[in-house]
């Protein structure tokens, strides 16, 4: 029924720091530049104070004076990433790692149903690594990725095949791939604040706003995404 599962670690850098140092658990933690720069990752404890990425670190300190700000250990994050995805390879060799903290699994031919795989992965990563993940399950990359991010942290959202357009319809247009802040503002100003409005729009109307990108964006807005999972061998 489901063909793809998207795995997305929750507040990955900050969560890894908390996992590596139990004294940081339950505290507001952020990874970023201490003086100049931005917040690269904020724990959910820090987010309660309004600290988010990519906020300037000075602003983050004003919002949360007792914020634990760390410079980041990217070798450690790479190691945790390899460990995290090693559990995905237990279920299928068809794993595509798209960044240090997220990736896709093609679960079409797996023995276990996708929701069972997702639950087992979540428990294994949580028990072994002391970090949490969110997951989206669906029939293509687009909906599975968006689903994994909708209800973070520790969430698993399923989008049943055939319901892709209905799932996307009420969401803000910024959820579509390729729609950055500038494009989102342009679409919203023209009356296309929701994905469903983009999906139902005549192509020539969208082309006035987006040019040659209009057709591809409308296809995505309708929940159509033929991109396959591109498998990669496990990292050494």
CSV table of C-alpha atoms in Angstrom, one decimal, residues 50-137:
chain,number,residue,atom,x,y,z
A,50,UNK,CA,11.0,31.3,20.9
A,51,UNK,CA,14.4,30.2,19.8
A,52,UNK,CA,14.4,28.8,16.3
A,53,UNK,CA,16.7,28.4,13.3
A,54,UNK,CA,18.1,30.5,11.6
A,55,UNK,CA,17.7,33.1,14.3
A,56,UNK,CA,20.7,35.3,15.2
A,57,UNK,CA,22.4,34.0,18.3
A,58,UNK,CA,22.2,37.4,20.0
A,59,UNK,CA,18.5,37.4,19.7
A,60,UNK,CA,18.3,33.8,21.0
A,61,UNK,CA,20.2,34.8,24.1
A,62,UNK,CA,17.9,37.7,24.7
A,63,UNK,CA,14.9,35.4,24.5
A,64,UNK,CA,16.4,32.7,26.6
A,65,UNK,CA,19.2,34.1,28.9
A,66,UNK,CA,20.0,30.6,30.3
A,67,UNK,CA,20.3,29.1,26.9
A,68,UNK,CA,23.2,26.5,26.6
A,69,UNK,CA,24.9,27.5,23.4
A,70,UNK,CA,27.4,25.1,21.9
A,71,UNK,CA,29.7,25.5,18.9
A,72,UNK,CA,28.8,22.2,17.3
A,73,UNK,CA,30.7,18.9,16.8
A,74,UNK,CA,30.0,17.9,13.2
A,75,UNK,CA,32.1,14.8,13.4
A,76,UNK,CA,29.8,13.6,16.2
A,77,UNK,CA,26.7,14.5,14.2
A,78,UNK,CA,28.0,12.5,11.2
A,79,UNK,CA,28.6,9.5,13.5
A,80,UNK,CA,25.1,9.7,14.9
A,81,UNK,CA,23.7,10.0,11.4
A,82,UNK,CA,25.5,6.8,10.3
A,83,UNK,CA,24.2,5.0,13.4
A,84,UNK,CA,20.7,6.3,12.8
A,85,UNK,CA,20.5,5.2,9.2
A,86,UNK,CA,22.1,1.8,10.0
A,87,UNK,CA,18.8,0.9,11.5
A,88,UNK,CA,17.0,1.8,8.2
A,89,UNK,CA,19.3,-0.6,6.3
A,90,UNK,CA,18.0,-3.4,8.6
A,91,UNK,CA,14.7,-3.2,6.7
A,92,UNK,CA,15.7,-2.4,3.1
A,93,UNK,CA,18.8,-1.7,1.0
A,94,UNK,CA,16.8,1.0,-0.7
A,95,UNK,CA,17.8,4.0,1.5
A,96,UNK,CA,18.5,7.5,0.2
A,97,UNK,CA,20.2,9.7,2.7
A,98,UNK,CA,19.5,13.3,1.6
A,99,UNK,CA,21.2,15.1,4.5
A,100,UNK,CA,22.8,14.3,7.8
A,101,UNK,CA,19.4,14.2,9.6
A,102,UNK,CA,16.9,13.0,7.0
A,103,UNK,CA,16.3,10.5,4.2
A,104,UNK,CA,14.0,8.1,2.4
A,105,UNK,CA,13.3,4.4,2.5
A,106,UNK,CA,11.6,2.5,-0.3
A,107,UNK,CA,9.5,0.1,1.6
A,108,UNK,CA,7.6,-1.4,-1.4
A,109,UNK,CA,8.9,-4.9,-1.0
A,110,UNK,CA,9.5,-5.0,2.7
A,111,UNK,CA,8.2,-8.0,4.7
A,112,UNK,CA,6.7,-5.7,7.4
A,113,UNK,CA,4.1,-3.1,6.7
A,114,UNK,CA,5.3,0.5,6.6
A,115,UNK,CA,3.7,1.6,9.9
A,116,UNK,CA,5.4,-1.3,11.7
A,117,UNK,CA,8.8,-0.4,10.2
A,118,UNK,CA,8.3,3.2,11.3
A,119,UNK,CA,7.4,2.2,14.9
A,120,UNK,CA,10.4,-0.2,15.1
A,121,UNK,CA,12.8,2.4,13.7
A,122,UNK,CA,11.5,5.1,16.2
A,123,UNK,CA,12.0,2.8,19.1
A,124,UNK,CA,15.4,1.5,18.0
A,125,UNK,CA,16.8,5.0,17.4
A,126,UNK,CA,15.3,6.3,20.6
A,127,UNK,CA,16.6,3.4,22.8
A,128,UNK,CA,20.1,3.2,21.3
A,129,UNK,CA,20.9,6.8,20.5
A,130,UNK,CA,18.7,8.7,22.9
A,131,UNK,CA,17.4,11.0,20.0
A,132,UNK,CA,13.9,11.1,18.5
A,133,UNK,CA,12.8,11.0,14.9
A,134,UNK,CA,9.6,11.9,13.1
A,135,UNK,CA,8.4,10.0,10.0
A,136,UNK,CA,6.0,10.4,7.1
A,137,UNK,CA,4.6,7.4,5.2
